[in-house]
Tab-separated table of C-alpha atoms and ligand atoms in Angstrom:
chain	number	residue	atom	x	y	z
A	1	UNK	CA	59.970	72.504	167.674
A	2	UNK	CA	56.361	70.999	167.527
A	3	UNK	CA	55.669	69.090	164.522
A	4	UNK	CA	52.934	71.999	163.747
A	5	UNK	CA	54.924	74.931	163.923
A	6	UNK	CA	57.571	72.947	161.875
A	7	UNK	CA	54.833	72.761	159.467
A	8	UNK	CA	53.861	76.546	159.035
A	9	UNK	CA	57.487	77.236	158.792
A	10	UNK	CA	57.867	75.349	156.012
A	11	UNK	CA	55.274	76.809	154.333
A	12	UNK	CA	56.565	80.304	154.748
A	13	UNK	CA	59.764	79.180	153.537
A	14	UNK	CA	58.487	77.430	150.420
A	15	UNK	CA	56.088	80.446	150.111
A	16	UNK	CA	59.213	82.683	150.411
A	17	UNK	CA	61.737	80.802	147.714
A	18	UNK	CA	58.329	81.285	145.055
A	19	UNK	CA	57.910	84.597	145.845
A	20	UNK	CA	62.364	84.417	145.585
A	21	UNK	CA	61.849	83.065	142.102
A	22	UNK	CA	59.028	85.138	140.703
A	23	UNK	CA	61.291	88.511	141.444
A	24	UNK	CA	64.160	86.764	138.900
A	25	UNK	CA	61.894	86.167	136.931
A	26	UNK	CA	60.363	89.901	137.005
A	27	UNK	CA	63.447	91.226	136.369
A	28	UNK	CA	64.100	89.223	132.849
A	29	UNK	CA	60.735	90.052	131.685
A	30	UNK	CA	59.820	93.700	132.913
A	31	UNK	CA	61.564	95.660	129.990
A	32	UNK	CA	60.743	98.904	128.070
A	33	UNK	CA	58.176	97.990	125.753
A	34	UNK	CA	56.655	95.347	126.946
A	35	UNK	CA	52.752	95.352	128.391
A	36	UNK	CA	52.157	95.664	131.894
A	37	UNK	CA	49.586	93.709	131.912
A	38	UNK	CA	50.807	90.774	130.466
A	39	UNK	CA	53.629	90.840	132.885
A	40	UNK	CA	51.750	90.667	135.941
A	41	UNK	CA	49.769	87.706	134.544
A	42	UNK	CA	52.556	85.877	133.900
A	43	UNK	CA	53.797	86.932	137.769
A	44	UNK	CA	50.825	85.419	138.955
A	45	UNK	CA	50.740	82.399	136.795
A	46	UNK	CA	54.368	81.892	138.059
A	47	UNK	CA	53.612	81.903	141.642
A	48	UNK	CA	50.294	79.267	140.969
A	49	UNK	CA	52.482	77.080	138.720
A	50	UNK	CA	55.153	76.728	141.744
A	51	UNK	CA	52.802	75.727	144.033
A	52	UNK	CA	51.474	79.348	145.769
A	53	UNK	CA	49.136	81.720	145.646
A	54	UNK	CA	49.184	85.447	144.750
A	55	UNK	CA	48.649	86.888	148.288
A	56	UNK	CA	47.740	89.808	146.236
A	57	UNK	CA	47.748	91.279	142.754
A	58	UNK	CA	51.325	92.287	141.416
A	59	UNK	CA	51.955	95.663	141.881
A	60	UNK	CA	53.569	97.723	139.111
A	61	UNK	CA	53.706	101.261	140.608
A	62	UNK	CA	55.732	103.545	138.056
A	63	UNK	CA	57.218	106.648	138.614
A	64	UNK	CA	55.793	109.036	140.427
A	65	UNK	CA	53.458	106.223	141.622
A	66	UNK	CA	54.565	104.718	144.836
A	67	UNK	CA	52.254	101.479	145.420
A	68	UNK	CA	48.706	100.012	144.681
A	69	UNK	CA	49.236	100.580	140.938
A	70	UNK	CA	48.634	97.143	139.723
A	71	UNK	CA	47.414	96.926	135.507
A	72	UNK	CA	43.992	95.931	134.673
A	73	UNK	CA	42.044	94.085	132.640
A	74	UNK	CA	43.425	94.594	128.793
A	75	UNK	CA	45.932	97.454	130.702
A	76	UNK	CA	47.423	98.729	127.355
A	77	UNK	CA	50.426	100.211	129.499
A	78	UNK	CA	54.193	99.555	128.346
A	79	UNK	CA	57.236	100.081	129.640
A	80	UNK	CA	59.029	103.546	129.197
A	81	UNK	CA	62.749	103.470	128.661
A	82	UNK	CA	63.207	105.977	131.635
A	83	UNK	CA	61.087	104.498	134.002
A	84	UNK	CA	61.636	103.129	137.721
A	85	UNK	CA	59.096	100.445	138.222
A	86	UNK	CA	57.909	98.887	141.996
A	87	UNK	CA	57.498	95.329	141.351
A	88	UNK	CA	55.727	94.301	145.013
A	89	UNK	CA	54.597	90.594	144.883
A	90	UNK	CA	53.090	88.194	147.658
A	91	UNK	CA	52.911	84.020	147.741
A	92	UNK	CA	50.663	82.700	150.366
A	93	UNK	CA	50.597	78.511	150.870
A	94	UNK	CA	47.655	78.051	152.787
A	95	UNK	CA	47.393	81.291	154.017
A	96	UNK	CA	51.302	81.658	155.333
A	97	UNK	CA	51.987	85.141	153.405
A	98	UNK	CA	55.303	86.559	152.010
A	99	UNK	CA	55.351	89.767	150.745
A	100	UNK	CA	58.353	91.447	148.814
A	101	UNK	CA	59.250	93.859	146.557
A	102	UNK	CA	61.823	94.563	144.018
A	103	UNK	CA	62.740	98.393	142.142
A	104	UNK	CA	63.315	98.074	138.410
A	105	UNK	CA	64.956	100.957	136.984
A	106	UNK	CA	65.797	102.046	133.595
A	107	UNK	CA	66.968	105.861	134.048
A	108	UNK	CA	70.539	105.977	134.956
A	109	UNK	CA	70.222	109.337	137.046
A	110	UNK	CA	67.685	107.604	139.264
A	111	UNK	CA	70.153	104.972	140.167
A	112	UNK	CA	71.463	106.502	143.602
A	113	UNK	CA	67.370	106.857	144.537
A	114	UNK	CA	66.710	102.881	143.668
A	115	UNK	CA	69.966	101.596	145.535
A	116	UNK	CA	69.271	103.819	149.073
A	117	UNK	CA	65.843	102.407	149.443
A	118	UNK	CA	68.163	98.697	149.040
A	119	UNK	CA	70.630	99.853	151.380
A	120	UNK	CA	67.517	101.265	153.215
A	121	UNK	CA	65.891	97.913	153.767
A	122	UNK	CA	69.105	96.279	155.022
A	123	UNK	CA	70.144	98.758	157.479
A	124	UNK	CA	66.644	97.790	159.018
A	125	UNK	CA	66.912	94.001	159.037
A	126	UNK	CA	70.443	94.393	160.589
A	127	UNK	CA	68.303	95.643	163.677
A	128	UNK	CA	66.188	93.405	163.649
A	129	UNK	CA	66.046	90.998	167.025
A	130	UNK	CA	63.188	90.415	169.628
A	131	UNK	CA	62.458	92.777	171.919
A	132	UNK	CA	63.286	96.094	169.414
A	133	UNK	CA	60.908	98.802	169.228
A	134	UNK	CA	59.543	99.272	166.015
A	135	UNK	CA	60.608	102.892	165.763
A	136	UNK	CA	63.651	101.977	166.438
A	137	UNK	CA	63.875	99.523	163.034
A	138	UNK	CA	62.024	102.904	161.433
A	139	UNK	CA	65.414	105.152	162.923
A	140	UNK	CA	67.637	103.131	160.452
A	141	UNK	CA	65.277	103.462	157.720
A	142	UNK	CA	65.278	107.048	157.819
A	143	UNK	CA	68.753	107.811	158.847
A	144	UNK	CA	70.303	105.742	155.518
A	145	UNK	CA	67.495	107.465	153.381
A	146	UNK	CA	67.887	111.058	154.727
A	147	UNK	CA	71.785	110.210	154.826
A	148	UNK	CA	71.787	109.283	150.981
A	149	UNK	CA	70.218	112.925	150.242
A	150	UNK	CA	66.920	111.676	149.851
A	151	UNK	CA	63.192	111.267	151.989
A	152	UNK	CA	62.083	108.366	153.401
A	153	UNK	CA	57.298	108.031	152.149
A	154	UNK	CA	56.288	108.655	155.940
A	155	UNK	CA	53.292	107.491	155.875
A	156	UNK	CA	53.503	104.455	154.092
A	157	UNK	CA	54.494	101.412	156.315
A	158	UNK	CA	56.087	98.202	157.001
A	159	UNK	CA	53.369	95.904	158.639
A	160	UNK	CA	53.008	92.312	160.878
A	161	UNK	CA	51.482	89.397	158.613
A	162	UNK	CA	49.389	86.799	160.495
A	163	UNK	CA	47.643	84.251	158.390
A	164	UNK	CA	45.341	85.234	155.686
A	165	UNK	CA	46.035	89.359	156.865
A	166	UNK	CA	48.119	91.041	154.878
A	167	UNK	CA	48.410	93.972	157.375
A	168	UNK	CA	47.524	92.655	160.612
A	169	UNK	CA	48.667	93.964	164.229
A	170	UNK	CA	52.184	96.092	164.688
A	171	UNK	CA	53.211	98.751	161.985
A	172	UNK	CA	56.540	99.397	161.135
A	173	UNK	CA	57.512	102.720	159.834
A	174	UNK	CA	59.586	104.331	157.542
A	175	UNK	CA	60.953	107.393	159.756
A	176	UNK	CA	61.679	106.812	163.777
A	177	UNK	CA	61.481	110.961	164.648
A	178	UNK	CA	58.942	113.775	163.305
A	179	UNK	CA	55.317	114.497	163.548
A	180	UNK	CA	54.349	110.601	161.995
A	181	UNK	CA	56.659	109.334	164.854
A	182	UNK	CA	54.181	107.990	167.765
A	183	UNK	CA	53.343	104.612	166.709
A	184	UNK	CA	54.653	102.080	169.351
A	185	UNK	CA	55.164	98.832	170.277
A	186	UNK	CA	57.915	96.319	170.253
A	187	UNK	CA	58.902	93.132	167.536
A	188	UNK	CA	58.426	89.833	169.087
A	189	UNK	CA	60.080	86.517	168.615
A	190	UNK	CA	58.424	83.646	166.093
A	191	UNK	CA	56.437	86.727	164.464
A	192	UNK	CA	55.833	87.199	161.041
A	193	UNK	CA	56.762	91.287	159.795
A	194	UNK	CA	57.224	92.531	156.464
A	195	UNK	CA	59.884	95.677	156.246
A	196	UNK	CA	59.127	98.226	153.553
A	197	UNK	CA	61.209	101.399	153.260
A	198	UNK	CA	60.071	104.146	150.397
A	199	UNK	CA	62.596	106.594	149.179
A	200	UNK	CA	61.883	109.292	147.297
A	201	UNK	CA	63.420	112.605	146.145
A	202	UNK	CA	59.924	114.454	146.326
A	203	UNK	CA	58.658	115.551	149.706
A	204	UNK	CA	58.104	112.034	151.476
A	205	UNK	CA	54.336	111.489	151.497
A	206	UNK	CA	51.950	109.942	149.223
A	207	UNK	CA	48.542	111.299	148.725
A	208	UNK	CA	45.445	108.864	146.580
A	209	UNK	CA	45.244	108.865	142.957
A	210	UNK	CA	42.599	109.009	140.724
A	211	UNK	CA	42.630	105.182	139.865
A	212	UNK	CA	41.977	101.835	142.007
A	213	UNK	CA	42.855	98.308	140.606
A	214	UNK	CA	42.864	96.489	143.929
A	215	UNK	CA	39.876	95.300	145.781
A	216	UNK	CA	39.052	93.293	149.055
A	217	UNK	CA	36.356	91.892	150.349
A	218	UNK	CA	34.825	93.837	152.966
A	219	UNK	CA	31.790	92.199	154.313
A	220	UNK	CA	29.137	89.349	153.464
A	221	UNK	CA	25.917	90.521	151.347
A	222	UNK	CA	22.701	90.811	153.764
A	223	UNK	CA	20.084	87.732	153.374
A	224	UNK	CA	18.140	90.670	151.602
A	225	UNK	CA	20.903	91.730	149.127
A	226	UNK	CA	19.846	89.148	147.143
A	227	UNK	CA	21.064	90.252	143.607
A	228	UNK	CA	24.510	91.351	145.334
A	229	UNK	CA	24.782	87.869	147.457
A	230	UNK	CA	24.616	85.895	143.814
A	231	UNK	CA	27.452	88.255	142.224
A	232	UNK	CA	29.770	88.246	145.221
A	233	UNK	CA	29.111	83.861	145.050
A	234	UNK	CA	29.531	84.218	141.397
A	235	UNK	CA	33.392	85.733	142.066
A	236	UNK	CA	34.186	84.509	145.897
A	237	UNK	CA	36.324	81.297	144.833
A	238	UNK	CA	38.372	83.098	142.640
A	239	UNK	CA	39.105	86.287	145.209
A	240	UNK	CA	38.551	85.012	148.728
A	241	UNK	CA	39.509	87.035	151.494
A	242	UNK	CA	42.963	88.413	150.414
A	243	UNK	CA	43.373	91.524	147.962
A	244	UNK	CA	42.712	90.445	144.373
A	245	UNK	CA	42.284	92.361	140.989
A	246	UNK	CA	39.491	92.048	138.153
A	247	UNK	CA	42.641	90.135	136.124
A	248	UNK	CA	41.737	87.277	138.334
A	249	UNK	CA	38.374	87.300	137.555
A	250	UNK	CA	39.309	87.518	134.102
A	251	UNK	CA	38.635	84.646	131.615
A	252	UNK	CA	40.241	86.107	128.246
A	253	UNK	CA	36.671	87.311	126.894
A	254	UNK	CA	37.300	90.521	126.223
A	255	UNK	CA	36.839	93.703	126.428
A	256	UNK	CA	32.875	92.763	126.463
A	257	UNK	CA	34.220	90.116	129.204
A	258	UNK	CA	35.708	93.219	131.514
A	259	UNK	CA	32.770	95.715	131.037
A	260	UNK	CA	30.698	92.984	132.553
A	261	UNK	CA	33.269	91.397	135.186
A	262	UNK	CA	34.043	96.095	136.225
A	263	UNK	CA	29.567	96.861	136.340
A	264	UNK	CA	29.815	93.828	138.829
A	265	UNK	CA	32.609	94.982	140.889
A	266	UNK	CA	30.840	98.683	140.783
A	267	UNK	CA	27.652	97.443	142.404
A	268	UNK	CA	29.367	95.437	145.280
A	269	UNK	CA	31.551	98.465	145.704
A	270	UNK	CA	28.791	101.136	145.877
A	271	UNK	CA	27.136	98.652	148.460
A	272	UNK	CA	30.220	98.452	150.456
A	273	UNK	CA	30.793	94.497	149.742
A	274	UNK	CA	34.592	95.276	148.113
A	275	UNK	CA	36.823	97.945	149.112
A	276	UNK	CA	39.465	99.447	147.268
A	277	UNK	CA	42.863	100.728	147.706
A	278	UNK	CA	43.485	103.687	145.274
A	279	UNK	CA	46.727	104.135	143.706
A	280	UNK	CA	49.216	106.263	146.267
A	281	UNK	CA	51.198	108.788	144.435
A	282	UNK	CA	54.026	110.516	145.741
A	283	UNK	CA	52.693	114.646	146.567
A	284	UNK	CA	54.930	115.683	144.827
A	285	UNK	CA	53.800	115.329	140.750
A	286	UNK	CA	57.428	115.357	139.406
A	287	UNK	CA	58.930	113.230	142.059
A	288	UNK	CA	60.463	109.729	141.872
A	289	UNK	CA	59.766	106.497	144.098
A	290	UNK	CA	61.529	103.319	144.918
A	291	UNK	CA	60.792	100.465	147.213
A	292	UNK	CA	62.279	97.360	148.502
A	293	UNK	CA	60.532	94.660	151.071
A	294	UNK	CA	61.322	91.707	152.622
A	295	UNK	CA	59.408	89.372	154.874
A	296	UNK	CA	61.440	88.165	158.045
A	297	UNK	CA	60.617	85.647	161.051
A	298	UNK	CA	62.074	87.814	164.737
A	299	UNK	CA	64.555	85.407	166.273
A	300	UNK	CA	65.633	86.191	169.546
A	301	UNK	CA	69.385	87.546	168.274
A	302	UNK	CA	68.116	88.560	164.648
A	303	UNK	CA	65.932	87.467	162.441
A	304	UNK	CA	65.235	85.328	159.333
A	305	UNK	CA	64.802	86.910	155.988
A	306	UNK	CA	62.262	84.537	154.097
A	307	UNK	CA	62.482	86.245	150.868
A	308	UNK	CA	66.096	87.079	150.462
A	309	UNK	CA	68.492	83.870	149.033
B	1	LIG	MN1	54.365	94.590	149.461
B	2	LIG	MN1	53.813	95.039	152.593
């Protein structure tokens, strides 16, 4: 292998045994009671002190909430002693991105829904080689789901990573038949992907919520946007181009401190500057979610699982 590509693997590797590490360390600290929001900040702070970067805010979607919850500023949210918690964490090193996520559950009847979206997530890397079509890996998601009583989230989605993209190129889904089942194409070899399966025992689709807590960058403020240019240069080091939350921007002033830092983020929004991902709920009110993810490299005969000891 060229010295450079020996390089970037490294990185993913290191970025994948931080992003190994924080998960442990999620599931000692995420227990009923405790504040949301000080658990994702010390997530983050994990994944800086080791050497990474958040590749995005934590997310910790609960219940009936399947992804993009992530707490905010001062988020007074604890715990419940019956919930079933998404913990979905990235680690980039110089812009080589894992992504991976975890279910922490509390309520012993929602056991068999947790474990199938495990089992799930395995049953798809076991197909994984290069050359597979993608609905193919999406088949053996939604065979073990359907097979363990229970719906695969159809239109949420595994996803290729290049550097600095989150969700770049090839989508992986979560079902490989039914009306959601066109999208094509085919894994290759020395490719980044990141495998996602859903499970849920409402009806298998997630709708938006009322609340957003993760922004992006969309585009650069016009010469003429002056007053938005000097916010967005105020907060740029701190977010960059990767999906961040107002916690990052956050300095420990306050409430007064997150009125100010959440009028900013309004005006870039309303401008189109930021974008935001609402929180995705399952359609179903009552129902229950659970996810697992892992980030693999395609190898010719399988594939490498960089977040997975
Ligand atoms: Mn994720
Ligand atoms: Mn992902």
């Amino acid at each position: 292998m060229e010295q450079k590509a020996r390089e970037i693997l490294e990185k993913y590797r290191e970025a994948g045994r931080i992003s190994i590490e924080a998960k442990k360390l999620a599931e000692r600290i995420v227990k009923p009671g405790k504040n949301a929001f000080e658990i994702a900040q010390e997530l983050e702070q994990f994944i800086v002190d080791q050497g990474a970067k958040p590749a995005f805010p934590v997310n910790f979607s609960i219940n009936n909430e399947a992804a993009h919850y992530s707490p905010e500023i001062l988020d007074t949210r604890t715990v419940g002693d019956q919930d079933i918690i998404k913990i979905d964490l990235g680690a980039h090193i110089d812009g080589y991105i894992v992504d991976t996520a975890i279910t922490i559950n509390f309520n012993i009847s929602l056991e068999p829904l947790r474990k199938i979206a495990e089992e799930a997530l395995e049953a798809a890397i076991d197909t994984v080689k290069e050359g597979i079509k993608v609905l193919d890996v999406g088949a053996a998601i939604e065979r073990t789901i359907v097979n363990g009583g229970f719906q695969p989230v159809r239109n949420l989605s595994g996803h290729q990573i290049k550097r600095y993209i989150l969700h770049a190129g090839l989508t992986i889904p979560n079902h490989g038949s039914g009306k959601f089942a066109l999208v094509k194409g085919r894994l290759e070899k020395g490719k980044v992907y990141a495998i996602e399966p859903f499970a849920t025992n409402g009806v298998g689709e997630v709708i938006s919520g009322k609340t957003t807590n993760i922004f992006r960058v969309k585009r650069k403020p016009k010469a003429k946007e002056t007053d938005l240019g000097k916010i967005l240069a105020k907060y740029f080091a701190k977010v960059g181009v990767l999906p961040f939350s107002p916690r990052f921007l956050y300095n420990g002033g306050g409430l007064e401190e997150k009125e100010k830092i959440m009028m900013d983020l309004r005006k870039l929004f309303r401008k189109g500057i930021i974008m935001g991902y609402p929180v995705l709920v399952e359609a179903d009110k009552n129902a229950m979610v659970s996810q697992y993810e892992h980030t693999v490299i395609v190898k010719e005969n399988g594939c490498e699982v960089l977040t997975r000891n």
